[in-house]
Tab-separated table of N, CA and C in Angstrom:
chain	number	residue	atom	x	y	z
A	1	MET	N	57.984	-33.519	-184.646
A	1	MET	CA	56.955	-34.542	-184.818
A	1	MET	C	56.880	-34.890	-186.293
A	2	MET	N	56.747	-36.169	-186.570
A	2	MET	CA	56.633	-36.598	-187.958
A	2	MET	C	55.301	-36.131	-188.514
A	3	GLU	N	55.251	-35.985	-189.831
A	3	GLU	CA	54.072	-35.416	-190.479
A	3	GLU	C	52.829	-36.278	-190.288
A	4	ASN	N	52.964	-37.595	-190.317
A	4	ASN	CA	51.791	-38.462	-190.217
A	4	ASN	C	51.580	-38.991	-188.802
A	5	GLU	N	52.333	-38.504	-187.823
A	5	GLU	CA	52.178	-38.960	-186.454
A	5	GLU	C	50.936	-38.332	-185.834
A	6	ASP	N	50.170	-39.116	-185.138
A	6	ASP	CA	48.946	-38.626	-184.507
A	6	ASP	C	49.307	-37.956	-183.183
A	7	PRO	N	49.017	-36.656	-183.014
A	7	PRO	CA	49.388	-35.967	-181.788
A	7	PRO	C	48.616	-36.481	-180.580
A	8	CYS	N	47.512	-37.167	-180.800
A	8	CYS	CA	46.705	-37.676	-179.693
A	8	CYS	C	47.372	-38.859	-179.010
A	9	THR	N	48.305	-39.509	-179.688
A	9	THR	CA	48.869	-40.739	-179.148
A	9	THR	C	50.382	-40.677	-179.016
A	10	ARG	N	50.954	-39.481	-178.921
A	10	ARG	CA	52.396	-39.380	-178.740
A	10	ARG	C	52.759	-40.018	-177.410
A	11	PRO	N	53.745	-40.917	-177.372
A	11	PRO	CA	54.105	-41.606	-176.137
A	11	PRO	C	54.550	-40.657	-175.030
A	12	SER	N	55.157	-39.534	-175.376
A	12	SER	CA	55.650	-38.612	-174.359
A	12	SER	C	54.521	-37.953	-173.581
A	13	GLU	N	53.314	-37.966	-174.116
A	13	GLU	CA	52.206	-37.303	-173.443
A	13	GLU	C	51.253	-38.282	-172.752
A	14	VAL	N	51.566	-39.551	-172.756
A	14	VAL	CA	50.684	-40.529	-172.133
A	14	VAL	C	50.771	-40.352	-170.625
A	15	GLN	N	49.634	-40.124	-170.008
A	15	GLN	CA	49.575	-39.897	-168.577
A	15	GLN	C	49.438	-41.235	-167.850
A	16	PRO	N	50.056	-41.361	-166.678
A	16	PRO	CA	49.838	-42.577	-165.905
A	16	PRO	C	48.404	-42.595	-165.405
A	17	LYS	N	47.842	-43.784	-165.293
A	17	LYS	CA	46.464	-43.906	-164.835
A	17	LYS	C	46.383	-43.509	-163.369
A	18	LEU	N	45.348	-42.754	-163.041
A	18	LEU	CA	45.138	-42.309	-161.679
A	18	LEU	C	44.543	-43.439	-160.852
A	19	ARG	N	44.801	-43.379	-159.552
A	19	ARG	CA	44.193	-44.342	-158.645
A	19	ARG	C	42.700	-44.052	-158.634
A	20	GLN	N	41.899	-45.027	-159.026
A	20	GLN	CA	40.468	-44.792	-159.235
A	20	GLN	C	39.661	-45.247	-158.019
A	21	GLY	N	39.365	-44.318	-157.129
A	21	GLY	CA	38.433	-44.590	-156.055
A	21	GLY	C	37.016	-44.368	-156.554
A	22	ARG	N	36.066	-44.647	-155.687
A	22	ARG	CA	34.657	-44.508	-156.067
A	22	ARG	C	34.322	-43.068	-156.469
A	23	ARG	N	34.781	-42.106	-155.701
A	23	ARG	CA	34.467	-40.707	-155.990
A	23	ARG	C	35.120	-40.230	-157.291
A	24	LEU	N	36.397	-40.557	-157.480
A	24	LEU	CA	37.095	-40.131	-158.694
A	24	LEU	C	36.506	-40.812	-159.919
A	25	ARG	N	36.129	-42.065	-159.770
A	25	ARG	CA	35.511	-42.782	-160.890
A	25	ARG	C	34.195	-42.105	-161.283
A	26	ALA	N	33.386	-41.741	-160.291
A	26	ALA	CA	32.112	-41.063	-160.574
A	26	ALA	C	32.358	-39.692	-161.203
A	27	LEU	N	33.341	-38.971	-160.692
A	27	LEU	CA	33.673	-37.659	-161.250
A	27	LEU	C	34.161	-37.799	-162.688
A	28	SER	N	35.019	-38.766	-162.923
A	28	SER	CA	35.558	-38.997	-164.266
A	28	SER	C	34.449	-39.385	-165.242
A	29	GLU	N	33.558	-40.274	-164.808
A	29	GLU	CA	32.453	-40.681	-165.683
A	29	GLU	C	31.544	-39.493	-166.010
A	30	GLY	N	31.247	-38.690	-165.007
A	30	GLY	CA	30.418	-37.509	-165.237
A	30	GLY	C	31.087	-36.519	-166.180
A	31	PHE	N	32.373	-36.302	-165.991
A	31	PHE	CA	33.113	-35.384	-166.863
A	31	PHE	C	33.128	-35.913	-168.291
A	32	ASN	N	33.448	-37.201	-168.461
A	32	ASN	CA	33.513	-37.774	-169.808
A	32	ASN	C	32.159	-37.739	-170.506
A	33	LYS	N	31.078	-37.979	-169.763
A	33	LYS	CA	29.745	-37.885	-170.357
A	33	LYS	C	29.451	-36.453	-170.787
A	34	SER	N	29.853	-35.492	-169.954
A	34	SER	CA	29.636	-34.080	-170.293
A	34	SER	C	30.407	-33.687	-171.538
A	35	VAL	N	31.663	-34.127	-171.623
A	35	VAL	CA	32.490	-33.811	-172.797
A	35	VAL	C	31.888	-34.449	-174.039
A	36	LYS	N	31.478	-35.713	-173.908
A	36	LYS	CA	30.894	-36.405	-175.055
A	36	LYS	C	29.630	-35.678	-175.518
A	37	TYR	N	28.812	-35.236	-174.578
A	37	TYR	CA	27.589	-34.520	-174.927
A	37	TYR	C	27.915	-33.170	-175.563
A	38	ALA	N	28.865	-32.442	-174.969
A	38	ALA	CA	29.204	-31.104	-175.469
A	38	ALA	C	29.830	-31.152	-176.856
A	39	LEU	N	30.586	-32.201	-177.141
A	39	LEU	CA	31.294	-32.297	-178.421
A	39	LEU	C	30.696	-33.380	-179.316
A	40	ARG	N	29.399	-33.546	-179.253
A	40	ARG	CA	28.770	-34.591	-180.053
A	40	ARG	C	28.656	-34.199	-181.526
A	41	GLY	N	28.685	-32.924	-181.819
A	41	GLY	CA	28.640	-32.468	-183.209
A	41	GLY	C	27.243	-32.561	-183.795
A	42	VAL	N	27.178	-32.315	-185.090
A	42	VAL	CA	25.906	-32.362	-185.805
A	42	VAL	C	25.981	-33.451	-186.863
A	43	GLY	N	24.829	-33.870	-187.330
A	43	GLY	CA	24.765	-34.906	-188.351
A	43	GLY	C	25.167	-34.369	-189.715
A	44	PRO	N	25.373	-35.277	-190.666
A	44	PRO	CA	25.813	-34.864	-192.003
A	44	PRO	C	24.826	-33.923	-192.698
A	45	ASP	N	23.537	-34.135	-192.495
A	45	ASP	CA	22.543	-33.277	-193.157
A	45	ASP	C	22.596	-31.846	-192.632
A	46	ARG	N	22.668	-31.711	-191.320
A	46	ARG	CA	22.738	-30.364	-190.744
A	46	ARG	C	24.057	-29.693	-191.128
A	47	PHE	N	25.127	-30.474	-191.138
A	47	PHE	CA	26.430	-29.939	-191.544
A	47	PHE	C	26.359	-29.447	-192.984
A	48	ALA	N	25.734	-30.238	-193.856
A	48	ALA	CA	25.622	-29.869	-195.272
A	48	ALA	C	24.812	-28.589	-195.439
A	49	SER	N	23.827	-28.381	-194.566
A	49	SER	CA	23.016	-27.166	-194.679
A	49	SER	C	23.829	-25.909	-194.356
A	50	THR	N	24.955	-26.080	-193.687
A	50	THR	CA	25.835	-24.955	-193.378
A	50	THR	C	26.576	-24.474	-194.612
A	51	PHE	N	26.780	-25.372	-195.583
A	51	PHE	CA	27.517	-25.055	-196.802
A	51	PHE	C	26.626	-25.315	-198.020
A	52	PRO	N	25.600	-24.507	-198.225
A	52	PRO	CA	24.714	-24.753	-199.366
A	52	PRO	C	25.474	-24.572	-200.684
A	53	GLY	N	25.168	-25.415	-201.631
A	53	GLY	CA	25.783	-25.323	-202.950
A	53	GLY	C	27.163	-25.950	-203.030
A	54	MET	N	27.662	-26.500	-201.951
A	54	MET	CA	28.986	-27.122	-201.937
A	54	MET	C	28.874	-28.493	-202.605
A	55	PRO	N	29.795	-28.826	-203.492
A	55	PRO	CA	29.768	-30.158	-204.113
A	55	PRO	C	29.863	-31.247	-203.039
A	56	SER	N	29.175	-32.345	-203.254
A	56	SER	CA	29.089	-33.381	-202.222
A	56	SER	C	30.443	-34.004	-201.898
A	57	ASP	N	31.326	-34.139	-202.891
A	57	ASP	CA	32.628	-34.742	-202.588
A	57	ASP	C	33.462	-33.819	-201.688
A	58	VAL	N	33.400	-32.522	-201.914
A	58	VAL	CA	34.109	-31.568	-201.056
A	58	VAL	C	33.452	-31.544	-199.679
A	59	LEU	N	32.129	-31.609	-199.665
A	59	LEU	CA	31.391	-31.616	-198.412
A	59	LEU	C	31.747	-32.846	-197.575
A	60	ASP	N	31.909	-33.995	-198.231
A	60	ASP	CA	32.291	-35.215	-197.515
A	60	ASP	C	33.655	-35.049	-196.854
A	61	VAL	N	34.588	-34.444	-197.570
A	61	VAL	CA	35.926	-34.220	-197.013
A	61	VAL	C	35.851	-33.251	-195.833
A	62	LEU	N	35.072	-32.198	-195.988
A	62	LEU	CA	34.897	-31.235	-194.900
A	62	LEU	C	34.276	-31.899	-193.679
A	63	TYR	N	33.258	-32.707	-193.898
A	63	TYR	CA	32.579	-33.361	-192.785
A	63	TYR	C	33.523	-34.330	-192.074
A	64	ASP	N	34.325	-35.069	-192.840
A	64	ASP	CA	35.307	-35.970	-192.223
A	64	ASP	C	36.284	-35.178	-191.360
A	65	GLY	N	36.746	-34.040	-191.859
A	65	GLY	CA	37.641	-33.185	-191.075
A	65	GLY	C	36.975	-32.669	-189.811
A	66	TYR	N	35.720	-32.296	-189.941
A	66	TYR	CA	34.940	-31.827	-188.800
A	66	TYR	C	34.831	-32.922	-187.739
A	67	ARG	N	34.504	-34.136	-188.156
A	67	ARG	CA	34.378	-35.253	-187.207
A	67	ARG	C	35.725	-35.558	-186.540
A	68	GLN	N	36.809	-35.493	-187.332
A	68	GLN	CA	38.135	-35.736	-186.766
A	68	GLN	C	38.499	-34.650	-185.754
A	69	ALA	N	38.138	-33.412	-186.054
A	69	ALA	CA	38.413	-32.314	-185.120
A	69	ALA	C	37.648	-32.516	-183.810
A	70	LEU	N	36.394	-32.926	-183.914
A	70	LEU	CA	35.610	-33.184	-182.703
A	70	LEU	C	36.210	-34.330	-181.898
A	71	HIS	N	36.601	-35.389	-182.597
A	71	HIS	CA	37.203	-36.532	-181.904
A	71	HIS	C	38.497	-36.105	-181.211
A	72	GLY	N	39.331	-35.359	-181.922
A	72	GLY	CA	40.576	-34.879	-181.325
A	72	GLY	C	40.317	-34.004	-180.114
A	73	ALA	N	39.309	-33.163	-180.202
A	73	ALA	CA	38.956	-32.298	-179.073
A	73	ALA	C	38.521	-33.136	-177.875
A	74	ARG	N	37.719	-34.177	-178.130
A	74	ARG	CA	37.288	-35.063	-177.045
A	74	ARG	C	38.481	-35.747	-176.397
A	75	VAL	N	39.357	-36.314	-177.218
A	75	VAL	CA	40.516	-37.045	-176.696
A	75	VAL	C	41.395	-36.112	-175.865
A	76	HIS	N	41.667	-34.928	-176.401
A	76	HIS	CA	42.524	-33.991	-175.675
A	76	HIS	C	41.858	-33.501	-174.393
A	77	THR	N	40.569	-33.251	-174.421
A	77	THR	CA	39.871	-32.772	-173.235
A	77	THR	C	39.856	-33.841	-172.154
A	78	GLU	N	39.604	-35.084	-172.538
A	78	GLU	CA	39.623	-36.160	-171.555
A	78	GLU	C	41.025	-36.351	-170.993
A	79	GLY	N	42.029	-36.192	-171.829
A	79	GLY	CA	43.410	-36.265	-171.355
A	79	GLY	C	43.728	-35.122	-170.403
A	80	GLU	N	43.177	-33.945	-170.682
A	80	GLU	CA	43.381	-32.798	-169.805
A	80	GLU	C	42.778	-33.054	-168.419
A	81	PHE	N	41.654	-33.754	-168.367
A	81	PHE	CA	41.031	-34.072	-167.086
A	81	PHE	C	42.003	-34.866	-166.227
A	82	ASP	N	42.592	-35.920	-166.799
A	82	ASP	CA	43.553	-36.731	-166.051
A	82	ASP	C	44.753	-35.891	-165.622
A	83	ALA	N	45.214	-35.013	-166.500
A	83	ALA	CA	46.363	-34.164	-166.169
A	83	ALA	C	46.019	-33.205	-165.028
A	84	VAL	N	44.822	-32.630	-165.057
A	84	VAL	CA	44.404	-31.713	-163.990
A	84	VAL	C	44.270	-32.470	-162.675
A	85	CYS	N	43.705	-33.662	-162.730
A	85	CYS	CA	43.589	-34.480	-161.515
A	85	CYS	C	44.973	-34.792	-160.958
A	86	GLU	N	45.907	-35.096	-161.838
A	86	GLU	CA	47.271	-35.404	-161.427
A	86	GLU	C	47.934	-34.160	-160.823
A	87	GLU	N	47.793	-33.004	-161.491
A	87	GLU	CA	48.397	-31.755	-161.007
A	87	GLU	C	47.873	-31.364	-159.632
A	88	THR	N	46.591	-31.483	-159.450
A	88	THR	CA	45.970	-31.046	-158.198
A	88	THR	C	45.929	-32.145	-157.150
A	89	GLN	N	46.458	-33.295	-157.490
A	89	GLN	CA	46.463	-34.456	-156.595
A	89	GLN	C	45.047	-34.789	-156.127
A	90	LEU	N	44.103	-34.625	-157.036
A	90	LEU	CA	42.705	-34.867	-156.713
A	90	LEU	C	42.475	-36.324	-156.322
A	91	SER	N	43.160	-37.223	-156.987
A	91	SER	CA	43.013	-38.642	-156.672
A	91	SER	C	43.358	-38.906	-155.211
A	92	ASP	N	44.475	-38.338	-154.760
A	92	ASP	CA	44.890	-38.535	-153.364
A	92	ASP	C	43.894	-37.901	-152.400
A	93	LYS	N	43.384	-36.724	-152.752
A	93	LYS	CA	42.426	-36.043	-151.881
A	93	LYS	C	41.125	-36.838	-151.766
A	94	LEU	N	40.636	-37.317	-152.907
A	94	LEU	CA	39.396	-38.096	-152.868
A	94	LEU	C	39.607	-39.430	-152.161
A	95	HIS	N	40.792	-40.012	-152.332
A	95	HIS	CA	41.105	-41.260	-151.629
A	95	HIS	C	41.146	-40.997	-150.118
A	96	ALA	N	41.719	-39.868	-149.714
A	96	ALA	CA	41.755	-39.509	-148.295
A	96	ALA	C	40.338	-39.325	-147.753
A	97	ILE	N	39.462	-38.741	-148.559
A	97	ILE	CA	38.062	-38.582	-148.146
A	97	ILE	C	37.430	-39.949	-147.914
A	98	GLU	N	37.677	-40.880	-148.831
A	98	GLU	CA	37.107	-42.219	-148.664
A	98	GLU	C	37.633	-42.897	-147.403
A	99	GLU	N	38.932	-42.763	-147.149
A	99	GLU	CA	39.503	-43.356	-145.933
A	99	GLU	C	38.929	-42.694	-144.690
A	100	LEU	N	38.772	-41.377	-144.738
A	100	LEU	CA	38.190	-40.649	-143.620
A	100	LEU	C	36.760	-41.124	-143.364
A	101	CYS	N	36.008	-41.286	-144.421
A	101	CYS	CA	34.627	-41.768	-144.278
A	101	CYS	C	34.597	-43.159	-143.656
A	102	GLU	N	35.470	-44.037	-144.134
A	102	GLU	CA	35.506	-45.395	-143.585
A	102	GLU	C	35.901	-45.390	-142.110
A	103	SER	N	36.907	-44.589	-141.757
A	103	SER	CA	37.335	-44.554	-140.355
A	103	SER	C	36.244	-43.960	-139.469
A	104	HIS	N	35.547	-42.961	-139.981
A	104	HIS	CA	34.464	-42.371	-139.193
A	104	HIS	C	33.266	-43.306	-139.092
A	105	LEU	N	33.026	-44.078	-140.119
A	105	LEU	CA	31.926	-45.044	-140.040
A	105	LEU	C	32.231	-46.112	-139.000
A	106	THR	N	33.500	-46.498	-138.892
A	106	THR	CA	33.898	-47.463	-137.868
A	106	THR	C	33.708	-46.846	-136.487
A	107	ALA	N	34.140	-45.604	-136.328
A	107	ALA	CA	33.981	-44.912	-135.049
A	107	ALA	C	32.507	-44.698	-134.726
A	108	GLN	N	31.714	-44.488	-135.739
A	108	GLN	CA	30.291	-44.239	-135.534
A	108	GLN	C	29.615	-45.453	-134.910
A	109	SER	N	30.031	-46.624	-135.326
A	109	SER	CA	29.398	-47.821	-134.769
A	109	SER	C	29.711	-47.958	-133.283
A	110	LYS	N	30.820	-47.377	-132.818
A	110	LYS	CA	31.187	-47.457	-131.402
A	110	LYS	C	30.480	-46.373	-130.585
A	111	ASN	N	30.529	-45.169	-131.062
A	111	ASN	CA	29.934	-44.029	-130.344
A	111	ASN	C	28.971	-43.329	-131.282
A	112	SER	N	27.811	-43.849	-131.390
A	112	SER	CA	26.880	-43.435	-132.426
A	112	SER	C	26.578	-41.939	-132.432
A	113	ALA	N	26.123	-41.339	-131.369
A	113	ALA	CA	25.719	-39.928	-131.390
A	113	ALA	C	26.926	-39.001	-131.535
A	114	ALA	N	27.938	-39.200	-130.736
A	114	ALA	CA	29.125	-38.337	-130.793
A	114	ALA	C	29.851	-38.519	-132.123
A	115	ALA	N	29.940	-39.740	-132.568
A	115	ALA	CA	30.625	-40.016	-133.833
A	115	ALA	C	29.870	-39.392	-135.001
A	116	THR	N	28.553	-39.409	-134.928
A	116	THR	CA	27.751	-38.828	-136.001
A	116	THR	C	28.009	-37.327	-136.110
A	117	ARG	N	28.034	-36.644	-134.972
A	117	ARG	CA	28.306	-35.202	-134.997
A	117	ARG	C	29.710	-34.917	-135.529
A	118	ALA	N	30.680	-35.663	-135.059
A	118	ALA	CA	32.062	-35.457	-135.515
A	118	ALA	C	32.190	-35.775	-137.000
A	119	LEU	N	31.539	-36.850	-137.408
A	119	LEU	CA	31.585	-37.237	-138.820
A	119	LEU	C	30.962	-36.159	-139.691
A	120	ARG	N	29.824	-35.661	-139.269
A	120	ARG	CA	29.151	-34.622	-140.052
A	120	ARG	C	30.002	-33.360	-140.144
A	121	ALA	N	30.613	-32.972	-139.048
A	121	ALA	CA	31.450	-31.768	-139.061
A	121	ALA	C	32.654	-31.947	-139.984
A	122	SER	N	33.328	-33.082	-139.863
A	122	SER	CA	34.510	-33.293	-140.713
A	122	SER	C	34.110	-33.501	-142.171
A	123	LEU	N	33.003	-34.195	-142.394
A	123	LEU	CA	32.549	-34.389	-143.770
A	123	LEU	C	32.117	-33.072	-144.407
A	124	LEU	N	31.536	-32.187	-143.609
A	124	LEU	CA	31.142	-30.890	-144.144
A	124	LEU	C	32.367	-30.129	-144.652
A	125	THR	N	33.418	-30.131	-143.861
A	125	THR	CA	34.653	-29.461	-144.276
A	125	THR	C	35.216	-30.106	-145.530
A	126	VAL	N	35.248	-31.417	-145.535
A	126	VAL	CA	35.784	-32.145	-146.690
A	126	VAL	C	34.913	-31.904	-147.917
A	127	LYS	N	33.607	-31.948	-147.746
A	127	LYS	CA	32.691	-31.736	-148.873
A	127	LYS	C	32.818	-30.318	-149.428
A	128	LYS	N	32.985	-29.336	-148.554
A	128	LYS	CA	33.169	-27.964	-149.033
A	128	LYS	C	34.448	-27.851	-149.857
A	129	ALA	N	35.508	-28.467	-149.380
A	129	ALA	CA	36.773	-28.446	-150.131
A	129	ALA	C	36.612	-29.178	-151.457
A	130	GLU	N	35.915	-30.305	-151.406
A	130	GLU	CA	35.677	-31.079	-152.632
A	130	GLU	C	34.828	-30.270	-153.621
A	131	ALA	N	33.801	-29.607	-153.125
A	131	ALA	CA	32.937	-28.801	-153.996
A	131	ALA	C	33.726	-27.654	-154.625
A	132	GLU	N	34.591	-27.020	-153.860
A	132	GLU	CA	35.404	-25.926	-154.404
A	132	GLU	C	36.353	-26.447	-155.481
A	133	GLU	N	36.949	-27.591	-155.234
A	133	GLU	CA	37.853	-28.192	-156.226
A	133	GLU	C	37.080	-28.552	-157.495
A	134	LEU	N	35.885	-29.087	-157.335
A	134	LEU	CA	35.071	-29.440	-158.496
A	134	LEU	C	34.645	-28.188	-159.269
A	135	ARG	N	34.340	-27.111	-158.570
A	135	ARG	CA	34.012	-25.858	-159.257
A	135	ARG	C	35.202	-25.369	-160.079
A	136	ARG	N	36.395	-25.471	-159.493
A	136	ARG	CA	37.597	-25.051	-160.198
A	136	ARG	C	37.821	-25.925	-161.433
A	137	LEU	N	37.610	-27.225	-161.287
A	137	LEU	CA	37.749	-28.133	-162.429
A	137	LEU	C	36.717	-27.817	-163.505
A	138	LEU	N	35.506	-27.513	-163.085
A	138	LEU	CA	34.460	-27.172	-164.048
A	138	LEU	C	34.837	-25.910	-164.812
A	139	GLU	N	35.336	-24.915	-164.124
A	139	GLU	CA	35.755	-23.681	-164.798
A	139	GLU	C	36.899	-23.958	-165.769
A	140	ALA	N	37.836	-24.820	-165.361
A	140	ALA	CA	38.943	-25.170	-166.261
A	140	ALA	C	38.410	-25.895	-167.489
A	141	ALA	N	37.443	-26.787	-167.283
A	141	ALA	CA	36.857	-27.516	-168.414
A	141	ALA	C	36.093	-26.561	-169.327
A	142	ARG	N	35.389	-25.608	-168.752
A	142	ARG	CA	34.661	-24.629	-169.572
A	142	ARG	C	35.632	-23.769	-170.384
A	143	ALA	N	36.722	-23.377	-169.746
A	143	ALA	CA	37.720	-22.570	-170.461
A	143	ALA	C	38.330	-23.378	-171.599
A	144	ARG	N	38.631	-24.638	-171.329
A	144	ARG	CA	39.215	-25.501	-172.366
A	144	ARG	C	38.217	-25.701	-173.499
A	145	ARG	N	36.940	-25.872	-173.143
A	145	ARG	CA	35.911	-26.040	-174.165
A	145	ARG	C	35.844	-24.797	-175.056
A	146	ALA	N	35.903	-23.626	-174.430
A	146	ALA	CA	35.866	-22.384	-175.204
A	146	ALA	C	37.066	-22.304	-176.147
A	147	GLU	N	38.245	-22.714	-175.650
A	147	GLU	CA	39.432	-22.731	-176.512
A	147	GLU	C	39.226	-23.673	-177.689
A	148	LEU	N	38.711	-24.860	-177.394
A	148	LEU	CA	38.507	-25.855	-178.448
A	148	LEU	C	37.461	-25.395	-179.452
A	149	GLU	N	36.414	-24.744	-178.969
A	149	GLU	CA	35.399	-24.231	-179.888
A	149	GLU	C	35.986	-23.147	-180.783
A	150	ALA	N	36.852	-22.310	-180.215
A	150	ALA	CA	37.512	-21.275	-181.021
A	150	ALA	C	38.417	-21.920	-182.072
A	151	GLU	N	39.141	-22.966	-181.673
A	151	GLU	CA	39.988	-23.683	-182.628
A	151	GLU	C	39.143	-24.315	-183.726
A	152	LEU	N	37.999	-24.875	-183.335
A	152	LEU	CA	37.113	-25.507	-184.310
A	152	LEU	C	36.579	-24.463	-185.290
A	153	GLU	N	36.186	-23.317	-184.796
A	153	GLU	CA	35.705	-22.253	-185.678
A	153	GLU	C	36.807	-21.799	-186.624
A	154	SER	N	38.016	-21.700	-186.098
A	154	SER	CA	39.148	-21.313	-186.935
A	154	SER	C	39.384	-22.360	-188.018
A	155	ALA	N	39.301	-23.633	-187.634
A	155	ALA	CA	39.479	-24.712	-188.610
A	155	ALA	C	38.363	-24.679	-189.652
A	156	ARG	N	37.143	-24.403	-189.217
A	156	ARG	CA	36.026	-24.313	-190.164
A	156	ARG	C	36.264	-23.186	-191.171
A	157	ALA	N	36.712	-22.042	-190.667
A	157	ALA	CA	36.973	-20.907	-191.551
A	157	ALA	C	38.091	-21.243	-192.532
A	158	GLU	N	39.114	-21.922	-192.046
A	158	GLU	CA	40.226	-22.332	-192.911
A	158	GLU	C	39.734	-23.273	-193.999
A	159	VAL	N	38.925	-24.254	-193.610
A	159	VAL	CA	38.396	-25.217	-194.581
A	159	VAL	C	37.498	-24.508	-195.592
A	160	ALA	N	36.668	-23.589	-195.113
A	160	ALA	CA	35.781	-22.854	-196.024
A	160	ALA	C	36.593	-22.019	-197.011
A	161	SER	N	37.674	-21.395	-196.535
A	161	SER	CA	38.483	-20.588	-197.456
A	161	SER	C	39.218	-21.474	-198.457
A	162	GLN	N	39.675	-22.642	-198.005
A	162	GLN	CA	40.329	-23.568	-198.934
A	162	GLN	C	39.329	-24.105	-199.952
A	163	ALA	N	38.116	-24.376	-199.500
A	163	ALA	CA	37.084	-24.863	-200.417
A	163	ALA	C	36.745	-23.781	-201.442
A	164	ALA	N	36.684	-22.541	-200.985
A	164	ALA	CA	36.398	-21.439	-201.905
A	164	ALA	C	37.525	-21.282	-202.924
A	165	ALA	N	38.744	-21.516	-202.488
A	165	ALA	CA	39.881	-21.415	-203.406
A	165	ALA	C	39.873	-22.547	-204.430
A	166	LEU	N	39.311	-23.689	-204.061
A	166	LEU	CA	39.272	-24.838	-204.969
A	166	LEU	C	38.110	-24.777	-205.957
A	167	ARG	N	37.083	-24.020	-205.657
A	167	ARG	CA	35.918	-23.956	-206.548
A	167	ARG	C	36.280	-23.525	-207.967
A	168	PRO	N	37.101	-22.481	-208.161
A	168	PRO	CA	37.449	-22.090	-209.534
A	168	PRO	C	38.177	-23.205	-210.288
A	169	LEU	N	38.914	-24.029	-209.576
A	169	LEU	CA	39.606	-25.142	-210.227
A	169	LEU	C	38.624	-26.225	-210.667
A	170	ALA	N	37.538	-26.376	-209.924
A	170	ALA	CA	36.564	-27.416	-210.236
A	170	ALA	C	35.649	-27.014	-211.391
A	171	GLU	N	35.459	-25.731	-211.615
A	171	GLU	CA	34.548	-25.282	-212.670
A	171	GLU	C	34.963	-25.752	-214.060
A	172	PRO	N	36.256	-25.638	-214.472
A	172	PRO	CA	36.627	-26.148	-215.802
A	172	PRO	C	36.409	-27.659	-215.929
A	173	VAL	N	36.617	-28.393	-214.840
A	173	VAL	CA	36.419	-29.841	-214.876
A	173	VAL	C	34.935	-30.159	-215.032
A	174	GLU	N	34.079	-29.410	-214.359
A	174	GLU	CA	32.640	-29.641	-214.459
A	174	GLU	C	32.124	-29.303	-215.853
A	175	ALA	N	32.773	-28.362	-216.523
A	175	ALA	CA	32.348	-27.967	-217.865
A	175	ALA	C	32.613	-29.077	-218.884
A	176	LEU	N	33.589	-29.918	-218.603
A	176	LEU	CA	33.910	-31.018	-219.517
A	176	LEU	C	32.832	-32.044	-219.408
C-alpha cells in the first residue's frame, strides 16, 4: 500500500451493495445509528482536559488524530456490517422472510383463521431465527467495538509518548 493511500477507500475492499429490503434497511439504519452514537467521541474541551499542560498546537494535532481515528473506526465498522451480512447471507434470509410474509398475507385473505395460525407458526420460527442471527451480529459488533477501543487506547498512548518525547525539544524554542 502506498504511504498516502487511505486504507478506508482501497478499491480491493469495496463491498458490493446488499439487496436492501425493508428489514435489512431497518437493521442497517439501527446498526449505523448505534455505531455513530458509540463512536461519537468527546469535544475539544473535554479532550484537552485529558492532557493538562499540553501546548495548544500539539493538542490540536492530537485532537485531529483522535477525530480521524474515530472516523476510521466508524467507516471500518460500518463496512464490517456489510461484510457480515454478505458472509451470513442475511440479505437473502431477510428477503425470504419478506416474501414469506407476503405469500402468507395473500393466503390469509383466502383462509383467514387457518392462514393466521399457519402464518403465526411460520413467522415465529422465522422470527426466532432472525433474533438469533441479530444476537450473533450484535455480539460481533460488540467484539469489534472492543477491538477498536483497544486500538484507540493504543493510539492514544502512542501519541502521548510521542508528545512527551517532543516536549524537551519545544522547551529551548519556548525559552527564545
